[in-house]
Coordinates of C-alpha atoms in Angstrom, one line a residue:
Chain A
X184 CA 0.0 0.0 0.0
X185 CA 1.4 2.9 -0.8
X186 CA -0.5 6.6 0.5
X187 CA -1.4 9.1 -1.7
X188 CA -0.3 12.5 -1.3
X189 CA -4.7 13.4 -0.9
X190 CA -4.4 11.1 2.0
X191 CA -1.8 12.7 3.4
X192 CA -3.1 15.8 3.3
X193 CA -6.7 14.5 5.1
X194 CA -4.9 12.8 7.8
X195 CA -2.8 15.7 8.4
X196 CA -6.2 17.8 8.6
X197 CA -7.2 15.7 11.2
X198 CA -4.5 15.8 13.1
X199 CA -4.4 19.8 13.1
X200 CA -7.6 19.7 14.8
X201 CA -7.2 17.6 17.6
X202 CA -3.3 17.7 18.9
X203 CA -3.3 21.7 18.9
X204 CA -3.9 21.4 23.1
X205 CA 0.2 22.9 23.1
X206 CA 1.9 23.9 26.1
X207 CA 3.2 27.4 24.9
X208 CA 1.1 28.9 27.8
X209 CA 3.1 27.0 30.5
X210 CA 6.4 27.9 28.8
X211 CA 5.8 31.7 29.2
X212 CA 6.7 31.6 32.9
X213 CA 9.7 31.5 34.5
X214 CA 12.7 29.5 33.9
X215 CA 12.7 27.1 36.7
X216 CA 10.1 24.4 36.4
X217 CA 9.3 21.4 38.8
X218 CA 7.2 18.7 37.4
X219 CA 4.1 20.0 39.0
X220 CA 4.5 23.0 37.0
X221 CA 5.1 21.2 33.9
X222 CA 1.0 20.9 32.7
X223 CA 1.9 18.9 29.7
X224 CA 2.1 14.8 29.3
X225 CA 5.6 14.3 30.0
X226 CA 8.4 16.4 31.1
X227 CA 12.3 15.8 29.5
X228 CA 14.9 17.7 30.5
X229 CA 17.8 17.9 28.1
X230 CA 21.6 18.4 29.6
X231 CA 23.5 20.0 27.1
X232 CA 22.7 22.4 24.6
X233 CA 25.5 21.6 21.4
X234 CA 24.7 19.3 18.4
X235 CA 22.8 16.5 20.2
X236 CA 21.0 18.4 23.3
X237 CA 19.8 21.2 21.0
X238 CA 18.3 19.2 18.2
X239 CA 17.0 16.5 20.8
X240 CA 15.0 19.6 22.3
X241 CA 13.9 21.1 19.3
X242 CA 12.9 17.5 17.2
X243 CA 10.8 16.2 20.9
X244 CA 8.7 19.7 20.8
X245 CA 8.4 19.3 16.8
X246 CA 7.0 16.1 17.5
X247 CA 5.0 16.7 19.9
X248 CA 3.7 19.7 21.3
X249 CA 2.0 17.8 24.3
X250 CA 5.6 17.0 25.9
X251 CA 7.5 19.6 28.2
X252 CA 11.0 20.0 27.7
X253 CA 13.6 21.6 29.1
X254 CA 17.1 22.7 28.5
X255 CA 19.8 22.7 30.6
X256 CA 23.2 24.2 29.2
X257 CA 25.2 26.7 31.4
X258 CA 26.2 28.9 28.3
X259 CA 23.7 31.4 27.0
X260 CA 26.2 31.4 23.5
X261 CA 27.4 28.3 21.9
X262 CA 30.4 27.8 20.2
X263 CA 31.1 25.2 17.9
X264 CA 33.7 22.7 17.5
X265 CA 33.1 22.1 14.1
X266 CA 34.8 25.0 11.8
X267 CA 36.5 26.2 15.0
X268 CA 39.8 24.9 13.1
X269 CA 38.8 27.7 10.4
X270 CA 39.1 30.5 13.4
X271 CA 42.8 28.9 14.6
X272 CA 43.4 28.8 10.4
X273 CA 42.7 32.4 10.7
X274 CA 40.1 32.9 7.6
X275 CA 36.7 32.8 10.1
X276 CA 35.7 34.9 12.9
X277 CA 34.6 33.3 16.1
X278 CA 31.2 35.0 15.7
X279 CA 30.3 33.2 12.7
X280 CA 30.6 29.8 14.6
X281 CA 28.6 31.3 17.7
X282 CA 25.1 30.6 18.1
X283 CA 22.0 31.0 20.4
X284 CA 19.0 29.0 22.1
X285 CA 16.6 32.0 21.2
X286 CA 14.8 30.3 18.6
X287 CA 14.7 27.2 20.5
X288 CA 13.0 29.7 22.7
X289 CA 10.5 31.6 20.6
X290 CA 9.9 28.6 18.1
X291 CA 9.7 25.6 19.9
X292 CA 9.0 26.6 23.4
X293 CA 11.7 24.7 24.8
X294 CA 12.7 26.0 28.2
X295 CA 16.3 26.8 28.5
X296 CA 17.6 27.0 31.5
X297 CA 22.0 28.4 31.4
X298 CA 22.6 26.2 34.7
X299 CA 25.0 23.0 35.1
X300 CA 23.7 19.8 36.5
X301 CA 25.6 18.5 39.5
X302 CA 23.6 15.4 40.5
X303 CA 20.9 12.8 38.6
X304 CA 19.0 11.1 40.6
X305 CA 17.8 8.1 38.5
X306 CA 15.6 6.8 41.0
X307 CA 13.5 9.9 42.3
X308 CA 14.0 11.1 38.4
X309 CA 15.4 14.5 39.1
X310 CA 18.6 16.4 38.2
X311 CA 19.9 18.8 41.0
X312 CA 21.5 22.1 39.4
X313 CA 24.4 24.4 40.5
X314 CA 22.4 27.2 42.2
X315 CA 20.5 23.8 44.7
X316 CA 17.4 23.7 42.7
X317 CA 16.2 20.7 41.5
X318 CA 14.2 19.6 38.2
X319 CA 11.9 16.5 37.9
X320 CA 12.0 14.5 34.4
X321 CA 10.0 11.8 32.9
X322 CA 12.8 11.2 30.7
X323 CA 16.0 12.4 31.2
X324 CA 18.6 13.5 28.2
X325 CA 22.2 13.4 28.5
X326 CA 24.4 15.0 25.6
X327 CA 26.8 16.9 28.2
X328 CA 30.4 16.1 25.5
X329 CA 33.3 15.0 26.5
X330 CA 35.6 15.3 29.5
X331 CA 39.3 15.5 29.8
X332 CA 41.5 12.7 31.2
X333 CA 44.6 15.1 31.7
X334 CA 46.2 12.2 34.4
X335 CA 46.8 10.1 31.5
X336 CA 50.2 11.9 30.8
X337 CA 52.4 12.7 33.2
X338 CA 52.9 16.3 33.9
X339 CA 50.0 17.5 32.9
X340 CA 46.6 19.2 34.5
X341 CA 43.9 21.3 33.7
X342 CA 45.9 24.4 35.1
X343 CA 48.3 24.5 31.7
X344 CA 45.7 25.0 29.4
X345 CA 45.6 29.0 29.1
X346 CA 49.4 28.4 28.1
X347 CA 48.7 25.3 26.5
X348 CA 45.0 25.3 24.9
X349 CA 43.7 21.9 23.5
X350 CA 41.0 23.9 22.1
X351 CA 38.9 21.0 22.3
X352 CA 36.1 22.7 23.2
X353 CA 35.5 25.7 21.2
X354 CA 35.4 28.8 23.1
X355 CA 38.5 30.8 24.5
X356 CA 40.8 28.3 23.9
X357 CA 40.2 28.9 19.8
X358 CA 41.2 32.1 20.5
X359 CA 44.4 31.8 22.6
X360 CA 45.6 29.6 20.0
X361 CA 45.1 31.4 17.1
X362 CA 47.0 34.5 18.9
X363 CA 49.8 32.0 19.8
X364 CA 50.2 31.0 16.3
X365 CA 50.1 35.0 15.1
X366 CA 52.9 35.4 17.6
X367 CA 55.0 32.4 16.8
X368 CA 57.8 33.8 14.8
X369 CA 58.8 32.8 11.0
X370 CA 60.4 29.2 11.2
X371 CA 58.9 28.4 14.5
X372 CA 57.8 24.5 15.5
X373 CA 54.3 24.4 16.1
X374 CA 53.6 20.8 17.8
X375 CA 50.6 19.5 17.8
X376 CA 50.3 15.8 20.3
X377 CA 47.0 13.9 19.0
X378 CA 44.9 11.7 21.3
X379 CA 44.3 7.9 21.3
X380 CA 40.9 6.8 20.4
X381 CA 38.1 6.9 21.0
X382 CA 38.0 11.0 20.7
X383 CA 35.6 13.9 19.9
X384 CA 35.9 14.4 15.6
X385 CA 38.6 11.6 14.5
X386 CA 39.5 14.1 11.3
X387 CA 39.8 17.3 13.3
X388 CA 43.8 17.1 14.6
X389 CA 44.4 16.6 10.9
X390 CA 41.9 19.1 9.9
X391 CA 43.4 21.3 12.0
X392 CA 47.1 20.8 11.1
X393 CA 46.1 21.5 7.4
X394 CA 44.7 24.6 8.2
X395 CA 47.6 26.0 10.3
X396 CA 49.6 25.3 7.6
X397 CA 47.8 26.9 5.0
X398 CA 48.0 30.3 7.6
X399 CA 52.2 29.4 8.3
X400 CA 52.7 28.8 4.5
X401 CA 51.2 32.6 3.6
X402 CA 52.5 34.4 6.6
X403 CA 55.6 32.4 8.1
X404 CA 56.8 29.6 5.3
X405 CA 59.8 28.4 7.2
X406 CA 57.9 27.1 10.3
X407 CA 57.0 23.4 11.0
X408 CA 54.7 21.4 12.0
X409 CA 55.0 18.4 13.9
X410 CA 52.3 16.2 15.3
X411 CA 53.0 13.6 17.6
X412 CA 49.7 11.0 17.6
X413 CA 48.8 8.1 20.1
X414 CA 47.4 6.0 16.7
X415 CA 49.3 4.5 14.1
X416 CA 47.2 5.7 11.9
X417 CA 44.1 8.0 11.2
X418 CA 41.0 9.0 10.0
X419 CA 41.0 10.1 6.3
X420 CA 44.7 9.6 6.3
X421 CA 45.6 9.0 2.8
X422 CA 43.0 11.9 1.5
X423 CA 45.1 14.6 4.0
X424 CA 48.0 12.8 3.3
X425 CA 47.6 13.6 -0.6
X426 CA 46.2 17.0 0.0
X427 CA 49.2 18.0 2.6
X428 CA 52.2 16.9 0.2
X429 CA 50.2 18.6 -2.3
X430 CA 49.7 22.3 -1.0
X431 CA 52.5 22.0 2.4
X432 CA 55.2 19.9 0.7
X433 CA 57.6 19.3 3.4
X434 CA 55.6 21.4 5.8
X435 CA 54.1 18.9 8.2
X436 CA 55.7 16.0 10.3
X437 CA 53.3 12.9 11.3
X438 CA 54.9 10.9 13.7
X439 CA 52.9 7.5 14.2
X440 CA 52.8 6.0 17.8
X441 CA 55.4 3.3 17.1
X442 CA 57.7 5.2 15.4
X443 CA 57.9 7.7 18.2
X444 CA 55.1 9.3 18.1
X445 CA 53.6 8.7 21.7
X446 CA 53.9 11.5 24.0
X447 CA 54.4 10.0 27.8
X448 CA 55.3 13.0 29.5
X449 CA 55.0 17.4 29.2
X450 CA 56.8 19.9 31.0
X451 CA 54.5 22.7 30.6
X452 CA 57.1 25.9 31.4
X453 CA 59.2 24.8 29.0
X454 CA 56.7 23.5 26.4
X455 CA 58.5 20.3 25.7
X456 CA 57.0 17.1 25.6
X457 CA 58.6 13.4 26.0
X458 CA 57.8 10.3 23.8
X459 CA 58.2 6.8 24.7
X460 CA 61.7 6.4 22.9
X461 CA 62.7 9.0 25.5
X462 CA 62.9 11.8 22.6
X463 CA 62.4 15.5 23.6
X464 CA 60.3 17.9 21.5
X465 CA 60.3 21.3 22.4
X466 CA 57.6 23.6 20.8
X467 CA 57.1 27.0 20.3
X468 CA 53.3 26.8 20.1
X469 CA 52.0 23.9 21.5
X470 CA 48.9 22.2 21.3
X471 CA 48.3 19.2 23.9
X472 CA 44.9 17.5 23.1
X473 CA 44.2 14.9 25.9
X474 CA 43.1 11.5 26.1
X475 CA 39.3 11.7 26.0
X476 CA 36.1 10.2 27.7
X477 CA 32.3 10.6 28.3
X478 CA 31.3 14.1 30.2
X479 CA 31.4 14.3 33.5
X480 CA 27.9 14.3 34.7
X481 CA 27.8 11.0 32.8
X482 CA 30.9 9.5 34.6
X483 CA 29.4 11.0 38.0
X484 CA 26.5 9.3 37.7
X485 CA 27.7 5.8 36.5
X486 CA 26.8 5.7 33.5
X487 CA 29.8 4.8 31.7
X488 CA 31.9 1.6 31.2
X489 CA 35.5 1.1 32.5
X490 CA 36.5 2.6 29.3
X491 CA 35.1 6.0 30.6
X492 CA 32.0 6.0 27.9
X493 CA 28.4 5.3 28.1
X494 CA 26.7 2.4 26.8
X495 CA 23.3 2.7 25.0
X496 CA 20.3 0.7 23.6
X497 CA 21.0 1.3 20.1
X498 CA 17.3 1.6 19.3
X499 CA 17.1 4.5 21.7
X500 CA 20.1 5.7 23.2
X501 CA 19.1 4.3 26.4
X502 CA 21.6 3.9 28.9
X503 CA 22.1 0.3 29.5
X504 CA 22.5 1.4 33.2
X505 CA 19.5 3.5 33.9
X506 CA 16.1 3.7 33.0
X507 CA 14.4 6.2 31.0
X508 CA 18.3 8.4 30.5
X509 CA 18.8 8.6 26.7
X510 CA 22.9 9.5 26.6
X511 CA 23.7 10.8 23.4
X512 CA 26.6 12.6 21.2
X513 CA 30.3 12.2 22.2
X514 CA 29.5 10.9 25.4
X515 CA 27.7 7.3 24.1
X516 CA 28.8 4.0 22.3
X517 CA 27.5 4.4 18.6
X518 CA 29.1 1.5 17.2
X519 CA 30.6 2.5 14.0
X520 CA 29.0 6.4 14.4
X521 CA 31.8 8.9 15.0
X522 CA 32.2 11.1 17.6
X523 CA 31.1 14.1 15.7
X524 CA 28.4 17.2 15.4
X525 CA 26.3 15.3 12.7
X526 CA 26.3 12.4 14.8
X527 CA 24.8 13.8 17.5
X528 CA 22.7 15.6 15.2
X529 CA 21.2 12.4 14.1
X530 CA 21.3 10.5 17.6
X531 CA 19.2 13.4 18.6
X532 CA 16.4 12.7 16.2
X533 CA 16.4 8.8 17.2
X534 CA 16.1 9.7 20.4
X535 CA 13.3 12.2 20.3
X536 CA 11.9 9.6 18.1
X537 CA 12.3 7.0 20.7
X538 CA 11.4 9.1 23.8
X539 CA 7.7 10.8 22.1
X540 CA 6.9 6.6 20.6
X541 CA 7.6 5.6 24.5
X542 CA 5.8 8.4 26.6
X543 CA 2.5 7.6 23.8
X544 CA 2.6 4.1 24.0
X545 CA 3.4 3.4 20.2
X546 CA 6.2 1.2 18.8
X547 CA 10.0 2.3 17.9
X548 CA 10.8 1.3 14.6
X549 CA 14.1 0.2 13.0
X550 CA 16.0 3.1 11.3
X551 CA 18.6 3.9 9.3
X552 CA 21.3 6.5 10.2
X553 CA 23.8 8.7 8.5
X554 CA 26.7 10.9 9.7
X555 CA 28.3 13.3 7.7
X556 CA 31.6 15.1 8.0
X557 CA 34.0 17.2 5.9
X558 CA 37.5 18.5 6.2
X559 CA 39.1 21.7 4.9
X560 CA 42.4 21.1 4.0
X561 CA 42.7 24.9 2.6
X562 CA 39.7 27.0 2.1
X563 CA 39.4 25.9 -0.9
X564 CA 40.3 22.2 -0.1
X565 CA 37.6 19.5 1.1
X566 CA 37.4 15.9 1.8
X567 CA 34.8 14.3 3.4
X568 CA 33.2 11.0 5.1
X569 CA 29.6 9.3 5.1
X570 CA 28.9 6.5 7.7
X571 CA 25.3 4.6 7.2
X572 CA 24.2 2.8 10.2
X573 CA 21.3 0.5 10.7
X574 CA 20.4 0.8 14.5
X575 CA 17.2 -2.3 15.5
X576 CA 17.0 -4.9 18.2
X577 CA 20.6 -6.5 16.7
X578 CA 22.4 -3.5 17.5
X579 CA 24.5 -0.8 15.6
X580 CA 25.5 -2.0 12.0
X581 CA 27.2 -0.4 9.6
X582 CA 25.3 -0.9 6.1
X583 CA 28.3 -2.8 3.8
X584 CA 29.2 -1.6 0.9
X585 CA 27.9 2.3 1.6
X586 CA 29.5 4.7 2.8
X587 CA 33.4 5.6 3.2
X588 CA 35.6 9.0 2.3
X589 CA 36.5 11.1 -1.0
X590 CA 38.2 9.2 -3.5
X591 CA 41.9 9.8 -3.6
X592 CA 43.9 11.2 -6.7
X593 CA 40.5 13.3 -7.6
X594 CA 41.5 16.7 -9.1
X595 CA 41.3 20.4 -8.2
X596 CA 37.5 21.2 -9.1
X597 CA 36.2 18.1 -7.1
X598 CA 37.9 19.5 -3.9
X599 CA 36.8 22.7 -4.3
X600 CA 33.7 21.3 -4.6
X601 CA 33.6 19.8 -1.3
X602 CA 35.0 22.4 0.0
X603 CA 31.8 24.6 -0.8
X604 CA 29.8 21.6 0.4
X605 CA 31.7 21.7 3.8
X606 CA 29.9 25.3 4.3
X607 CA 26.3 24.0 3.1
X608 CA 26.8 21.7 5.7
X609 CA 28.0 23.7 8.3
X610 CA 25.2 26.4 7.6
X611 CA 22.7 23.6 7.3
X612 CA 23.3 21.4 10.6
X613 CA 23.5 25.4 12.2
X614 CA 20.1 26.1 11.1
X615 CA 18.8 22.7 11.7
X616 CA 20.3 22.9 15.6
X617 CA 19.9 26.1 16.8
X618 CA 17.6 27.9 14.1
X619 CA 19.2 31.1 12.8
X620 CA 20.9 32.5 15.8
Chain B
X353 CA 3.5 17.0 8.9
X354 CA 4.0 15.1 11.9
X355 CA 0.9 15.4 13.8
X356 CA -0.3 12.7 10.4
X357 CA 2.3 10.3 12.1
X358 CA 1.4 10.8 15.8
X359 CA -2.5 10.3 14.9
X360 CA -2.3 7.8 12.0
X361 CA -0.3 5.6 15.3
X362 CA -2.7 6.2 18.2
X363 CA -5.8 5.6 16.0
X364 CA -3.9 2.2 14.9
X365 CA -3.9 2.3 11.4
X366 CA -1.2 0.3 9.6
X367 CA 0.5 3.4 8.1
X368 CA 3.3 2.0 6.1
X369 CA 4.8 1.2 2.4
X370 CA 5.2 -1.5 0.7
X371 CA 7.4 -1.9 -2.2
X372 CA 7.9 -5.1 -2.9
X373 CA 6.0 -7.0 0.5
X374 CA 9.8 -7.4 1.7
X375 CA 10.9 -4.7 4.1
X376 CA 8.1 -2.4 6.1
X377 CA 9.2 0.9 6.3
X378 CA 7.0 3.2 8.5
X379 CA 6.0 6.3 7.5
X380 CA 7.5 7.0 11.0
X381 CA 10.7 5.8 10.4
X382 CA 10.9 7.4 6.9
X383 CA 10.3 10.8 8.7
X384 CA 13.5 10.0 10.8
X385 CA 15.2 9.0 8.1
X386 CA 14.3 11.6 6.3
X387 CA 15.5 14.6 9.1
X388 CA 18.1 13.1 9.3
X389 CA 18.9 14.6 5.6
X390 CA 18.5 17.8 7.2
X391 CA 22.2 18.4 8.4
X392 CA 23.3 18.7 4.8
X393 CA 20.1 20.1 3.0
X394 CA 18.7 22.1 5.3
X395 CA 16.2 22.2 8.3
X396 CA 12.9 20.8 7.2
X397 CA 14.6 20.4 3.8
X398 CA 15.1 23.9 2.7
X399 CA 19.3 24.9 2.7
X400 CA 20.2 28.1 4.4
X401 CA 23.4 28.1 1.5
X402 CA 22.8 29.0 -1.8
X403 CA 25.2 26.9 -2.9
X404 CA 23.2 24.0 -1.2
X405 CA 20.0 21.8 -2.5
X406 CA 16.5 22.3 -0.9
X407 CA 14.9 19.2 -1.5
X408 CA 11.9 20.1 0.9
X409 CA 8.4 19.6 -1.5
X410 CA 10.4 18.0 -4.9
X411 CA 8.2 15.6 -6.2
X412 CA 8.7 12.2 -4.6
X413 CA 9.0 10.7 -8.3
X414 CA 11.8 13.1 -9.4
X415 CA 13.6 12.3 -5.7
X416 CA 13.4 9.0 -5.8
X417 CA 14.7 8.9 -9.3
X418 CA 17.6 10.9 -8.4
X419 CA 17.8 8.7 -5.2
X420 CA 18.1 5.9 -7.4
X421 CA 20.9 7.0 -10.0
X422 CA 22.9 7.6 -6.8
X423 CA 22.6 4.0 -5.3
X424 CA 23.9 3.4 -8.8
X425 CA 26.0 4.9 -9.7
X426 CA 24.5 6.9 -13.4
X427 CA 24.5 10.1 -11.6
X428 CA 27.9 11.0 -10.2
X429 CA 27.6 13.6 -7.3
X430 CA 30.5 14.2 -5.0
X431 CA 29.1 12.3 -1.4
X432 CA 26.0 10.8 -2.2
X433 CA 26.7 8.0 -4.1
X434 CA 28.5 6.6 -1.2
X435 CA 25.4 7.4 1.0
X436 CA 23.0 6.2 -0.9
X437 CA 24.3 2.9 -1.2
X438 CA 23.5 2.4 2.8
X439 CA 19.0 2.7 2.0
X440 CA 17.4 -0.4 1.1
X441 CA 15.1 0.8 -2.3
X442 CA 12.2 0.7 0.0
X443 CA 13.7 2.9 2.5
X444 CA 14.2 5.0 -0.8
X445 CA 10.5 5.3 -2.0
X446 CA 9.7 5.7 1.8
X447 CA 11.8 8.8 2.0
X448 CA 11.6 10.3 -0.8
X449 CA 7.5 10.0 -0.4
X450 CA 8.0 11.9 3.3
X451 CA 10.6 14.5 1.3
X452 CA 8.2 15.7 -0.8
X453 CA 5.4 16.5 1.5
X454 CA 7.8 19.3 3.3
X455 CA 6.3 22.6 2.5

């Protein structure tokens, strides 16, 4: 049976006259709402407002209008970590990466609220914010990031990192590196150390190597860069491999993990960093990203594995550990879905999906995800990678045969093509997150 | 568009489409499906770059057809022929039939 477009347009008459009971009126008072305020069906309360908390708010109230929801993120303005490597290039301006939760406000009636959670309690269902107040859920959201695991190399803490940004988290630290790099001088050693995996945006070290260079090859051509990586190998490797001898011949240094690549040790005064063949690398900008794991509300409140991440129902994004807590984003196990805006993005939707099927009573259906994410290798350089996941009751599978990066060896036109399509996406999984900010 | 979903469910019709009686896609799960298209083309299907491609309200023929070529491989685009290839051609019709009711 297939429907008609005339059907779809009755049904959807129907349903225009009976599910228009919305909340809106609720949402128009204050911030702070306890479950008793809440008038609608269900109350969710969404931690986090980047690429997974936002559209998990905004896709739940699209869906349904009956269903309260509430988000907590303790920044009024969001910064992205995807493009933030086109700030630290130098060729973007950390305002056009910046976005707000006022159309998440005025379109969707999603109440934000710029706290931090402290505590979940997963059996009274409430979260407990920074200033004491507390919040009852129905359903609880978690897409809080990523944490730092700054103990994992010896020397270093959380106190370097307005010397030494990771710039992991888009925000300040963009900045201070960017300046860092303007005030390197020509033929300066910028050294980058990348983290093992599993970590936020697999391409992004590279990414962001590519487009340092592209700012040291206009301004300062004698300079270097050296990365020092955990992995033996990486994400889209050949592709920036090809692009990098191709506009930075000679430029940038990859040193694989057993070929001396692993950094055991930092002295932060002196900006030097150890590897585990006892090799010194001192560095006039450096960037230290650490080893990575789920965010720290979700490690608080044990919902991660020993690995430090959070295991999910792939259906939902349920948390194998509590009920009725969707984790999402960075923080989860995806199977074969990166760690990475889109993602989220798409977690978000399955999740909505799955929380507004669960608090009406109806079935969750099998589906079929994508994530998709491109590089800039230059401004006028792109490469990019499509995953295609079937999430159902067996789990996360990647569909064979589909998916996969750029072709290598592809000439100058088809880059800059991607490289065009990099922006369309980046203005498009904005606009589809946050609205127009 | 939703609410059809949401009422089509909870007065429990079978809501679904058939292309060849083997898989049973929902015309939930094509909705999903399809926002999740959103991140490249645009929210609710319409792209906020010129240089991108609205596909919100094509006609579910041309999409599919389009759809198609991708999977393979007699239209060469730059990404989606490797995305394609991961949609059954049911999950196809399906989406592209959702697609094209976005105003």
């Amino acid at each position: 049976m297939r429907i008609s477009r005339r059907e779809l347009l009755k049904v959807t008459a129907v349903a225009g006259a009976t599910t228009f009971i919305g909340l809106d009126k609720a949402f128009g008072m204050s911030s702070m709402l306890s479950q008793e305020q809440v008038k609608g069906k269900a109350h969710v309360v969404v931690v986090g407002g980047g690429f997974g908390g936002a559209t998990a708010a905004k896709y739940i109230r699209r869906a349904d209008k009956d269903i309260a929801v509430t988000l907590i993120e303790p920044n009024e303005k969001f910064i992205t970590c995807p493009f933030s490597n086109t700030v630290i290039g130098g060729f973007k301006k950390i305002e056009e990466i910046t976005f707000d939760y006022s159309v998440l406000k005025s379109k969707y009636s999603v109440n934000v609220v710029h706290r931090s959670v402290v505590e979940i309690d997963t059996t009274g269902k409430k979260v407990k914010l920074n200033d004491g107040k507390t919040v009852s859920y129905d359903k609880l959201v978690l897409s809080p990031g990523i944490s730092f695991n700054f103990g994992a190399i010896e020397g270093a803490s959380e106190s370097m990192v307005n010397d030494i940004p990771h710039a992991w988290r888009a925000g300040e630290q963009t900045l201070v590196l960017r300046k860092q790099l303007e005030a390197m001088p020509d033929g300066g050693v910028f050294v980058m150390v990348a983290p093992p995996n599993p970590f936020r945006c697999p391409p992004g070290p590279y990414e962001r190597a590519g487009l340092v260079a592209w700012y040291l090859k206009n301004d300062k051509p004698k300079s270097k860069i050296i990365i020092l990586d955990a992995k033996n190998e990486f994400a889209k490797q050949k592709l920036f491999m090809e692009a990098w001898n191709a506009l930075y011949p000679g430029m940038i240094e990859w040193v694989q993990a057993d070929l001396g690549g692993k950094v055991v040790k930092i002295d932060p005064k002196t900006k030097t960093v150890e590897t585990s063949s006892g090799e010194k690398v001192k560095a006039d900008v450096l960037n230290f990203i650490p080893h990575q794991r789920a965010g720290e509300i979700v490690l608080k409140s044990g919902l991660a594995d020993e690995k430090g991440w959070a295991p999910v129902v792939a259906k939902t994004f349920e948390s194998t550990k509590a009920k009725d807590v969707y984790v999402l984003g960075d923080s989860c196990i995806a199977g074969p879905l990166p760690k990475s805006g889109y993602s989220a993005n798409s977690e978000a939707k399955v999740v909505a999906n799955a929380i507004v099927a669960s608090i009406n009573g109806q079935k969750i259906d099998d589906i079929t995800m994508v994530n998709t994410c491109y590089s800039l290798v230059s401004p006028d350089y792109g490469i990019s990678v499509a995953h295609i996941v079937r999430v159902s009751d067996k789990g996360f599978e990647a569909v064979s045969g589909s998916g996969g990066v750029s072709p290598v060896g592809m000439d100058e036109k088809f880059r800059q093509k991607e490289a065009v399509y990099a922006q369309v996406w980046y203005d498009n999984i904005a606009a589809d997150t946050w609205g127009k900010g | 568009m939703y609410k059809l979903v949401t009422v089509g469910l909870a007065a429990g019709l079978t809501v679904g489409f058939f292309a060849h009686a083997k898989a049973e896609v929902t015309l939930k799960s094509a909705e999903v499906m399809a926002t999740t298209c959103f991140g490249c083309h645009g929210s609710e299907g319409k792209s906020a770059n010129k240089n991108g491609y609205s596909i919100a309200g094509k006609p579910a023929k041309v999409l599919e057809m389009d759809l198609r070529a991708y999977k393979e491989d007699k239209k060469k685009g730059t990404i989606m022929n490797r995305i394609v290839k991961g949609y059954s051609d049911e999950e196809i019709t399906a989406i592209a039939q959702y697609i094209s009711t976005l105003k």
